[in-house]
Structure formats: C-alpha cells, structure tokens
Amino acid sequence: MREKVSVVTLGCEKNLVDSEIMSGLVHERGYELVDRPEDATVVIVNTCGFIDAAKEESINTILELAELKETGKLKALIVSGCLTQRYKEELMREMPEIDGIVGTGDFHHIADIVDEALRGKKPVRVGHPAFDYERALPRRVMRPRHTAYVKIAEGCDNACTFCSIPLMRGKFRSRSIESIVREVETLAAQGVKEICLIAQDSTNYGTDLYGTFKLPELLNRVSEVDGIAWVRLHYAYPGFFTDELIETFANNPKICNYFDIPLQHSENFILKRMRRPGRQRDARELIAKIRARIPDAAIRTSIIVGFPGETEEHFERLCEFVREMQFDRLGVFTYSKEEDTPAARLPDQVPEDVKEYRAAVLMEVQREVSKQASAKRIGQVIDVLVERYDGRSDVYVGRSQYDAPEIDGEVFITGCRPEIGTIQRVRITHAYEYDLSGEGVV
C-alpha cells in the first residue's frame, strides 16, 4: 500500500506554485496525493514567514497537524517554505513534532526528504534561498485547472525597510522567457485558460537576465500560447511601470486590464522611511496615465498602516488619498515589526491597538469606494470565466478580468447553463459591495 501525502499551503500564491511543484515531485516518486491531511501518512506544510501573523499561523498549523500522529494516520510531518529558510535551527530545536525541513531553494529534494523521514531520520535541507525554476519539473495544479499561477522571477532587490523577503528568498532573479513559455504551454495542454504571472517585483522582470525591461515581451509571448484566453499580472512595482508596459496592456486583448500595484502608502515622509520608489505625485501620475489610456482599468493596491512615524495627520491624509484615487480593490495590512529589517530599528513605533484601529477605519473608507466601483458595472456586458456551479442557489459563479482568483469579487450568472472553465458573456444586472450578478448573453 502506497504512503499518502497531503500538501498544506500557507501564505501567498508564490507558495502555491512551490507546493504544486512539490506535489508533482512526490507523486512522480510514487506517493499517492490526497487533499485531506486526515487521510495522509505524510503531511508537508509549506509555510509563510513574511509577517508576525503569518508566522503565528504557520506555527499553529504545524502543531494542529502534529496531533494527527495521535488521532490519525500521520507518520511524518515535513515543513517547508519561508519559515524554515529563516528559522531552521529554532524549529528543529523547539518543535520535536517536525520530522524534516526543506528550505525555499531546496524543495526539489522533497521526495528524498519524505523518504528519509519515513525511515525515522530527521532530514534538514536548507541552503541558499535561490531555487532554479529553469529546470523542467513536474507540477500538479491544485486549484481549478482553468487557472494557474506561474512564477516569472524570485527574490527582490528593492530593499524596502519593512520587508523580510530578501532574507528568505534572496536577490531578484528572472526566469528565462523560454522556460516560462514552456511551463505555460504545459499548463495550457492541461486545460488552463487563465495564466496569472507573479513575482515579488514583476515590473523589474528581465533586467538582471537580459539587461533591460522584458515584461512587455513576456506578456505578449505568453498570450500567444494556444488555449490561453487571459493573462493576468500580479505585484507590479510602481517604480518600474513604463509607458511601454501600459501600451502592452492597451493593445493586447488577452492581457487582463487588471493592475495590481502595491503603493504601500501615500505620504512622502512614510514612503521615504519605507524606502519606496518615487513619491505620492508619481503614484498619482501613473494611475492617471493608466486610466487615460485604458478607461476600464481595474486598479488594486495594498497599503500598510501604522508604519513607524505615521501620525494621525499622516493617516487622515492617507484616507483622503484612498477616497480620491477610487481604487477598485484595496488590501490593508498593519505594519509588522520584523527582526533584522531596518524599519524594526526606527523610532516612533506605533502601538498595536492604534494600528488595528487605523486598518479598520481605512477598510470602511474602501468599502464605500468599492460599492461605487461595482455599481458602475451595471448594464455592462463583460466576459466571465465560469469557475463552478452553486446547486443550492442554482447559479453559476465566475470572475471577470477585473477580479483575481480568491482575493477579489465574483460574478453570479443566471439565465444560462455555461460549461465550467469557459468564458461566458454576461450582462451585469446587480452590484454588491465586491460581487456582481447578471444574466448570460448569447
């Protein structure tokens, strides 16, 4: 009887890609993959260590899954990802429940790690954080097979004062265009319709490998792959968003008019302390330029509140900035004081209760903005990628090009019976805070 392996993924979509590669590797070794950890004899937890909340979630998940050694079938608990890359000694010393560890640059050894753990060893493979995505590796797509994430680069060189990503993932490294296109071709052959290109800093793609910005070329090359209907871009660093890139979005109908641009703050004093590129004026000019060239653009950003030195006046101006800019989607995070980062040493740290209060206030501001943005879609006919059928409500559920998987809104479809995984034309009849509903259009 084959040992059964379950992979549990925490954190961002970049971790999801790594989990899918690990799933492919253990399946290729002969292990049986199962969805539920309760059914597994081996569980791999792919952790996140980006902020305190993510580290806490990772530790709690490890401890909860370790209980399956008493209540379930679990023989070996393997931990991978950012937490292991940064804290391998502490994890092995303080958590005897762990049977093996693999770092962010070594997960191609995951099948060996599983083998050794099942033999009673406690393997640790944590070396350089850089993983070689150029090599051809098996991958088992976990989400609905019509959507898949593809990493175009790893690591980051921007040295934002609050960010621990370079400590866990290393310097910025682009994959070659050829290796990315090969992976997209493989995914398209499996039925994937939407490709989400992702990196910590996607707009800088190619500068290290080719000596120039290559993202426009990459977007066009990926969109030419047979079977791919949508290409979506994530984490576009604002400092490198060129006019050529805007024109690429405008001229290629397969590229979703969805701009995921993490600004992190509006106030120049805070941006300088964060070591972010440009200032508020640059952000305003970029967004105005995008909207002028692509009027139906959907713009998502992320904001950090409670950064050291953020005063009540700074925060009030930030709220006004969000009202004025009318972002279609907004993620709000409280500043997390990460050890070994420059921001952790800054004076004027903001109390936790103040951070939480400011986050709640800013989300209320954004809720009103989002309602207005959704209401503008009423009467429009838009394309929707159909993802599932909800039998209880007798509706089909999908997403428009203006919404990313799992983090944004959905569209509820009535009046037709579309095939799952296809793109359906829908006339929007109702709008909610984030979601839309409408009728299928022939």
Coordinates of C-alpha atoms in Angstrom, one line a residue:
M1 CA 0.0 0.0 0.0
R2 CA 1.4 3.4 -1.1
E3 CA 2.0 6.1 1.5
K4 CA -0.3 9.0 1.1
V5 CA 0.9 12.6 1.1
S6 CA -1.1 15.8 1.7
V7 CA 0.4 19.3 1.0
V8 CA -0.9 22.2 3.0
T9 CA -0.1 25.6 1.6
L10 CA 0.0 28.8 3.7
G11 CA 0.8 32.3 2.5
C12 CA 0.8 33.8 -0.9
E13 CA 0.3 32.5 -4.4
K14 CA 4.1 32.1 -4.9
N15 CA 4.0 29.5 -2.2
L16 CA 1.2 27.8 -4.1
V17 CA 3.4 27.4 -7.1
D18 CA 6.1 25.8 -4.9
S19 CA 3.5 23.4 -3.4
E20 CA 2.3 22.3 -6.8
I21 CA 5.9 21.5 -7.8
M22 CA 6.5 19.6 -4.6
S23 CA 3.2 17.7 -5.2
G24 CA 4.4 16.7 -8.6
L25 CA 7.8 15.6 -7.3
V26 CA 6.3 13.3 -4.6
H27 CA 3.7 11.9 -7.0
E28 CA 6.5 11.2 -9.5
R29 CA 8.3 9.3 -6.7
G30 CA 5.3 7.0 -6.3
Y31 CA 3.5 8.6 -3.4
E32 CA -0.3 9.0 -3.6
L33 CA -1.6 12.6 -3.2
V34 CA -4.6 13.2 -1.0
D35 CA -6.4 16.5 -0.3
R36 CA -7.2 16.0 3.4
P37 CA -4.4 15.8 5.9
E38 CA -6.6 13.5 8.0
D39 CA -6.2 10.9 5.2
A40 CA -2.4 11.2 4.9
T41 CA 0.5 9.4 6.3
V42 CA 2.8 12.2 5.4
V43 CA 1.9 15.9 5.6
I44 CA 4.0 18.7 4.0
V45 CA 3.3 22.2 5.4
N46 CA 4.5 25.0 3.1
T47 CA 4.9 27.9 5.5
C48 CA 4.9 31.7 5.3
G49 CA 7.2 33.8 7.4
F50 CA 6.5 37.3 6.0
I51 CA 4.9 39.0 9.0
D52 CA 4.1 38.0 12.6
A53 CA 0.5 36.9 11.8
A54 CA 1.8 34.6 9.1
K55 CA 4.4 33.1 11.3
E56 CA 1.9 32.5 14.0
E57 CA -0.5 30.9 11.6
S58 CA 2.3 28.6 10.4
I59 CA 3.3 27.5 13.9
N60 CA -0.3 26.9 14.9
T61 CA -0.9 24.9 11.8
I62 CA 2.2 22.7 12.4
L63 CA 1.1 22.0 16.0
E64 CA -2.5 21.2 14.9
L65 CA -1.4 18.8 12.2
A66 CA 1.1 17.1 14.6
E67 CA -1.9 16.0 16.6
L68 CA -2.7 13.6 13.7
K69 CA 0.1 11.4 14.9
E70 CA -2.1 10.6 17.8
T71 CA -5.6 10.9 16.3
G72 CA -5.0 10.0 12.6
K73 CA -2.6 8.1 10.3
L74 CA 0.2 10.6 10.3
K75 CA 3.8 9.1 10.3
A76 CA 5.9 12.1 9.2
L77 CA 5.4 15.9 9.3
I78 CA 7.6 17.9 6.9
V79 CA 7.9 21.7 7.0
S80 CA 9.0 23.8 4.0
G81 CA 8.9 27.4 2.9
C82 CA 9.9 30.8 4.2
L83 CA 9.6 30.0 7.9
T84 CA 12.1 27.1 7.5
Q85 CA 14.5 29.2 5.4
R86 CA 14.7 31.8 8.2
Y87 CA 14.3 29.8 11.4
K88 CA 15.5 26.2 10.7
E89 CA 17.6 25.9 13.9
E90 CA 14.8 27.2 16.1
L91 CA 12.2 25.0 14.5
M92 CA 14.2 21.8 14.9
R93 CA 15.2 22.7 18.4
E94 CA 11.8 23.8 19.7
M95 CA 9.4 21.7 17.7
P96 CA 10.2 18.0 18.1
E97 CA 6.9 17.3 16.2
I98 CA 8.7 18.1 13.0
D99 CA 10.2 15.2 11.1
G100 CA 12.0 17.0 8.3
I101 CA 12.7 20.5 7.0
V102 CA 13.4 21.8 3.5
G103 CA 14.2 25.5 2.5
T104 CA 13.0 27.7 -0.3
G105 CA 15.9 26.8 -2.5
D106 CA 15.9 23.1 -1.9
F107 CA 12.4 21.8 -2.3
H108 CA 13.4 19.8 -5.4
H109 CA 14.7 17.4 -2.8
I110 CA 11.3 17.0 -1.2
A111 CA 10.8 13.4 -2.3
D112 CA 14.2 12.4 -0.7
I113 CA 13.1 14.3 2.5
V114 CA 9.9 12.3 2.7
D115 CA 11.8 9.0 2.1
E116 CA 14.2 9.8 4.9
A117 CA 11.6 11.0 7.3
L118 CA 9.6 7.8 6.9
R119 CA 12.8 5.8 7.7
G120 CA 12.9 7.6 11.1
K121 CA 15.6 10.2 10.2
K122 CA 15.2 14.0 10.7
P123 CA 16.5 15.4 7.4
V124 CA 17.3 19.1 7.1
R125 CA 17.9 20.6 3.6
V126 CA 18.2 24.4 3.9
G127 CA 20.9 26.0 1.8
H128 CA 20.9 29.0 -0.5
P129 CA 17.3 30.5 -0.8
A130 CA 17.5 30.7 -4.6
F131 CA 15.6 27.9 -6.4
D132 CA 16.3 27.1 -10.0
Y133 CA 13.0 27.5 -11.8
E134 CA 14.7 27.0 -15.2
R135 CA 14.8 23.2 -14.8
A136 CA 11.8 21.2 -16.1
L137 CA 9.9 19.9 -13.0
P138 CA 6.6 18.1 -12.7
R139 CA 3.7 20.2 -11.3
R140 CA 0.3 19.2 -10.1
V141 CA -2.1 22.1 -10.3
M142 CA -4.2 22.3 -7.1
R143 CA -6.7 25.0 -7.9
P144 CA -9.4 24.6 -10.6
R145 CA -7.5 23.6 -13.7
H146 CA -8.6 26.5 -15.8
T147 CA -6.5 29.0 -13.7
A148 CA -2.8 28.7 -12.8
Y149 CA -0.1 30.9 -11.3
V150 CA 3.4 31.0 -13.0
K151 CA 6.4 32.5 -11.3
I152 CA 8.4 34.8 -13.6
A153 CA 11.0 35.8 -11.0
E154 CA 12.1 35.1 -7.5
G155 CA 13.5 37.2 -4.7
C156 CA 13.8 41.0 -4.6
D157 CA 16.4 43.8 -4.7
N158 CA 14.3 46.7 -3.7
A159 CA 15.3 46.7 0.0
C160 CA 12.1 48.2 1.4
T161 CA 12.9 48.8 5.1
F162 CA 9.9 46.8 6.3
C163 CA 10.3 43.7 4.2
S164 CA 12.0 40.4 5.1
I165 CA 11.5 38.8 1.6
P166 CA 15.2 39.2 0.6
L167 CA 16.2 37.4 3.9
M168 CA 14.0 34.4 2.9
R169 CA 14.1 34.4 -0.9
G170 CA 17.4 36.1 -1.8
K171 CA 18.2 38.6 -4.6
F172 CA 16.0 39.2 -7.6
R173 CA 16.3 36.5 -10.3
S174 CA 14.3 36.4 -13.5
R175 CA 13.5 33.2 -15.2
S176 CA 14.1 33.0 -19.0
I177 CA 11.3 33.8 -21.3
E178 CA 11.7 30.3 -22.9
S179 CA 11.3 28.4 -19.6
I180 CA 8.2 30.5 -18.7
V181 CA 6.6 29.9 -22.1
R182 CA 7.3 26.1 -21.9
E183 CA 5.6 26.0 -18.5
V184 CA 2.6 27.9 -19.8
E185 CA 2.4 25.6 -22.8
T186 CA 2.3 22.6 -20.5
L187 CA -0.5 24.2 -18.4
A188 CA -2.5 25.1 -21.4
A189 CA -2.3 21.5 -22.6
Q190 CA -3.9 20.5 -19.3
G191 CA -6.9 22.9 -19.9
V192 CA -5.7 26.0 -18.2
K193 CA -7.3 29.2 -19.7
E194 CA -6.0 31.9 -17.4
I195 CA -2.4 32.4 -16.5
C196 CA -1.5 34.6 -13.5
L197 CA 2.1 35.8 -13.8
I198 CA 3.6 36.5 -10.4
A199 CA 6.7 37.8 -8.8
Q200 CA 7.7 39.9 -5.8
D201 CA 8.6 42.6 -8.3
S202 CA 7.2 41.7 -11.7
T203 CA 7.8 45.0 -13.5
N204 CA 11.6 44.6 -13.0
Y205 CA 11.4 41.3 -14.9
G206 CA 14.4 40.7 -17.2
T207 CA 16.7 43.5 -16.1
D208 CA 19.1 41.1 -14.4
L209 CA 19.0 38.4 -17.1
Y210 CA 18.7 40.5 -20.3
G211 CA 19.9 43.9 -19.2
T212 CA 16.6 45.6 -20.0
F213 CA 12.9 45.5 -19.0
K214 CA 11.4 42.5 -20.7
L215 CA 7.9 42.3 -19.2
P216 CA 6.1 43.6 -22.3
E217 CA 7.7 41.0 -24.5
L218 CA 7.0 38.3 -21.9
L219 CA 3.3 39.2 -21.7
N220 CA 3.0 39.1 -25.4
R221 CA 4.8 35.8 -25.7
V222 CA 2.6 34.1 -23.0
S223 CA -0.6 35.4 -24.6
E224 CA 0.4 33.7 -27.9
V225 CA 0.2 30.2 -26.4
D226 CA -2.6 28.3 -27.8
G227 CA -5.5 27.8 -25.4
I228 CA -4.7 30.7 -23.1
A229 CA -7.5 33.3 -23.0
W230 CA -6.4 35.6 -20.2
V231 CA -3.0 36.7 -18.9
R232 CA -3.1 38.4 -15.5
L233 CA -0.1 40.3 -13.9
H234 CA 0.5 40.5 -10.1
Y235 CA 2.7 42.7 -7.9
A236 CA 3.7 45.4 -10.4
Y237 CA 6.2 47.5 -8.5
P238 CA 5.3 51.1 -9.3
G239 CA 8.8 52.5 -9.8
F240 CA 9.3 50.4 -12.9
F241 CA 5.8 50.7 -14.6
T242 CA 6.9 52.0 -18.0
D243 CA 4.8 53.6 -20.8
E244 CA 5.7 50.6 -23.0
L245 CA 4.1 48.3 -20.4
I246 CA 0.9 50.4 -20.4
E247 CA 0.7 50.2 -24.2
T248 CA 1.2 46.5 -24.0
F249 CA -1.9 46.2 -21.8
A250 CA -3.8 48.5 -24.0
N251 CA -3.0 46.8 -27.3
N252 CA -3.2 43.1 -26.3
P253 CA -6.8 41.9 -25.7
K254 CA -5.7 38.8 -23.8
I255 CA -4.0 40.8 -21.1
C256 CA -6.5 41.5 -18.3
N257 CA -7.0 45.2 -17.6
Y258 CA -6.2 44.5 -14.0
F259 CA -3.3 46.5 -12.4
D260 CA -2.0 45.1 -9.1
I261 CA 0.3 47.9 -8.0
P262 CA 1.3 47.9 -4.3
L263 CA 1.8 51.5 -3.3
Q264 CA 2.0 50.8 0.5
H265 CA 1.3 54.4 1.5
S266 CA 0.5 57.9 0.2
E267 CA 2.6 60.2 2.4
N268 CA 6.1 61.2 1.2
F269 CA 7.5 61.1 4.7
I270 CA 6.4 57.5 5.2
L271 CA 7.4 56.4 1.7
K272 CA 10.9 57.7 2.2
R273 CA 11.1 55.8 5.5
M274 CA 9.9 52.7 3.8
R275 CA 12.5 53.2 1.0
R276 CA 9.8 53.0 -1.6
P277 CA 10.3 54.4 -5.1
G278 CA 9.0 57.9 -6.0
R279 CA 6.5 59.9 -4.1
Q280 CA 2.8 60.5 -4.0
R281 CA 2.9 62.6 -7.1
D282 CA 4.5 59.8 -9.1
A283 CA 1.7 57.4 -8.0
R284 CA -1.0 59.9 -9.0
E285 CA 0.6 60.4 -12.4
L286 CA 1.0 56.7 -13.0
I287 CA -2.6 55.9 -12.1
A288 CA -3.9 58.9 -14.2
K289 CA -1.9 57.7 -17.1
I290 CA -3.3 54.1 -16.9
R291 CA -6.9 55.3 -16.6
A292 CA -6.4 57.8 -19.5
R293 CA -5.1 55.1 -21.8
I294 CA -7.3 52.2 -20.5
P295 CA -10.6 53.7 -19.2
D296 CA -12.0 50.3 -18.0
A297 CA -8.8 49.5 -16.0
A298 CA -9.3 47.9 -12.6
I299 CA -6.6 49.0 -10.1
R300 CA -5.8 47.1 -7.0
T301 CA -3.2 48.3 -4.4
S302 CA -2.1 47.4 -0.9
I303 CA -1.5 49.8 2.0
I304 CA 0.4 49.4 5.2
V305 CA -0.9 51.4 8.2
G306 CA 0.9 52.0 11.5
F307 CA 4.4 52.2 10.0
P308 CA 6.9 53.8 12.4
G309 CA 6.4 57.6 12.5
E310 CA 2.9 57.5 11.0
T311 CA 1.0 60.3 12.8
E312 CA -2.7 60.8 13.0
E313 CA -2.3 63.6 10.4
H314 CA -0.5 61.2 8.0
F315 CA -3.3 58.7 8.4
E316 CA -6.1 61.2 7.8
R317 CA -4.4 62.3 4.6
L318 CA -4.0 58.6 3.6
C319 CA -7.7 58.1 4.0
E320 CA -8.4 61.1 1.8
F321 CA -5.9 59.8 -0.8
V322 CA -7.9 56.5 -0.9
R323 CA -11.2 58.3 -1.3
E324 CA -9.8 60.4 -4.1
M325 CA -8.0 57.7 -6.0
Q326 CA -11.0 55.4 -6.1
F327 CA -9.1 52.1 -6.2
D328 CA -11.3 49.2 -7.4
R329 CA -9.7 46.9 -4.8
L330 CA -7.6 47.6 -1.8
G331 CA -5.7 45.4 0.7
V332 CA -4.9 46.9 4.1
F333 CA -2.1 45.5 6.4
T334 CA -0.9 46.6 9.8
Y335 CA 2.8 47.2 10.0
S336 CA 4.6 44.1 11.3
K337 CA 8.0 44.7 13.1
E338 CA 10.2 42.1 11.5
E339 CA 13.6 41.3 13.1
D340 CA 16.7 42.1 11.1
T341 CA 14.8 44.7 8.9
P342 CA 15.8 48.4 9.1
A343 CA 12.3 49.5 10.0
A344 CA 12.4 47.5 13.2
R345 CA 15.1 49.8 14.4
L346 CA 13.2 53.1 13.6
P347 CA 11.9 55.3 16.4
D348 CA 8.3 56.2 16.9
Q349 CA 6.8 52.7 16.7
V350 CA 3.0 52.8 16.6
P351 CA 1.1 50.9 19.3
E352 CA -0.7 47.7 18.1
D353 CA -4.2 49.0 19.1
V354 CA -3.7 52.1 17.0
K355 CA -2.6 50.1 14.0
E356 CA -5.7 47.9 14.2
Y357 CA -8.0 50.8 14.6
R358 CA -6.5 52.6 11.6
A359 CA -6.8 49.4 9.5
A360 CA -10.5 49.1 10.3
V361 CA -11.1 52.8 9.5
L362 CA -9.3 52.5 6.2
M363 CA -11.3 49.4 5.2
E364 CA -14.5 51.3 5.9
V365 CA -13.4 54.0 3.6
Q366 CA -12.6 51.5 0.9
R367 CA -16.0 49.7 1.3
E368 CA -17.7 52.9 0.1
V369 CA -15.3 53.2 -2.8
S370 CA -15.8 49.6 -3.8
K371 CA -19.6 49.9 -3.7
Q372 CA -19.4 52.8 -6.2
A373 CA -16.9 50.9 -8.4
S374 CA -19.1 47.9 -8.6
A375 CA -22.2 49.9 -9.3
K376 CA -20.6 51.4 -12.4
R377 CA -20.6 47.9 -13.9
I378 CA -24.4 47.6 -14.0
G379 CA -25.6 47.4 -17.6
Q380 CA -22.2 46.5 -19.0
V381 CA -21.7 43.2 -20.9
I382 CA -18.4 41.6 -19.7
D383 CA -16.6 38.3 -20.2
V384 CA -16.6 36.0 -17.2
L385 CA -14.5 32.9 -16.6
V386 CA -17.0 30.3 -15.2
E387 CA -15.5 28.5 -12.2
R388 CA -18.2 26.5 -10.5
Y389 CA -21.9 25.7 -10.1
D390 CA -23.7 26.5 -6.9
G391 CA -26.5 24.0 -6.7
R392 CA -28.1 25.5 -3.6
S393 CA -28.7 28.8 -5.3
D394 CA -28.9 27.4 -8.8
V395 CA -26.3 29.9 -10.2
Y396 CA -23.0 29.6 -11.9
V397 CA -20.1 31.5 -10.3
G398 CA -17.1 33.0 -12.1
R399 CA -14.8 36.0 -12.3
S400 CA -14.3 38.9 -14.7
Q401 CA -11.0 40.1 -15.9
Y402 CA -11.2 42.8 -13.2
D403 CA -11.0 40.2 -10.4
A404 CA -8.1 38.0 -9.4
P405 CA -8.7 34.4 -8.0
E406 CA -9.8 34.2 -4.4
I407 CA -8.8 37.7 -3.4
D408 CA -11.3 39.8 -5.4
G409 CA -15.0 39.7 -6.3
E410 CA -17.1 37.1 -8.2
V411 CA -19.9 37.2 -10.7
F412 CA -23.1 35.1 -10.2
I413 CA -24.7 34.0 -13.5
T414 CA -28.3 33.1 -14.2
G415 CA -30.3 32.5 -17.3
C416 CA -27.9 30.1 -19.0
R417 CA -26.0 26.8 -18.4
P418 CA -22.4 27.6 -19.3
E419 CA -19.7 24.9 -19.2
I420 CA -17.3 25.2 -16.3
G421 CA -13.9 26.6 -17.4
T422 CA -15.3 28.5 -20.4
I423 CA -15.6 32.3 -20.8
Q424 CA -19.3 33.5 -20.9
R425 CA -20.6 36.8 -22.0
V426 CA -22.7 38.3 -19.1
R427 CA -24.9 41.4 -18.8
I428 CA -24.5 42.8 -15.3
T429 CA -27.9 43.5 -13.6
H430 CA -27.0 43.9 -9.9
A431 CA -23.9 45.1 -8.0
Y432 CA -23.0 44.4 -4.4
E433 CA -20.0 45.6 -2.3
Y434 CA -17.5 43.4 -4.2
D435 CA -19.6 41.0 -6.2
L436 CA -21.7 41.3 -9.3
S437 CA -24.6 39.3 -10.8
G438 CA -26.1 39.1 -14.2
E439 CA -27.6 37.1 -17.0
G440 CA -25.8 35.1 -19.7
V441 CA -25.7 36.8 -23.1
V442 CA -25.8 34.7 -26.3

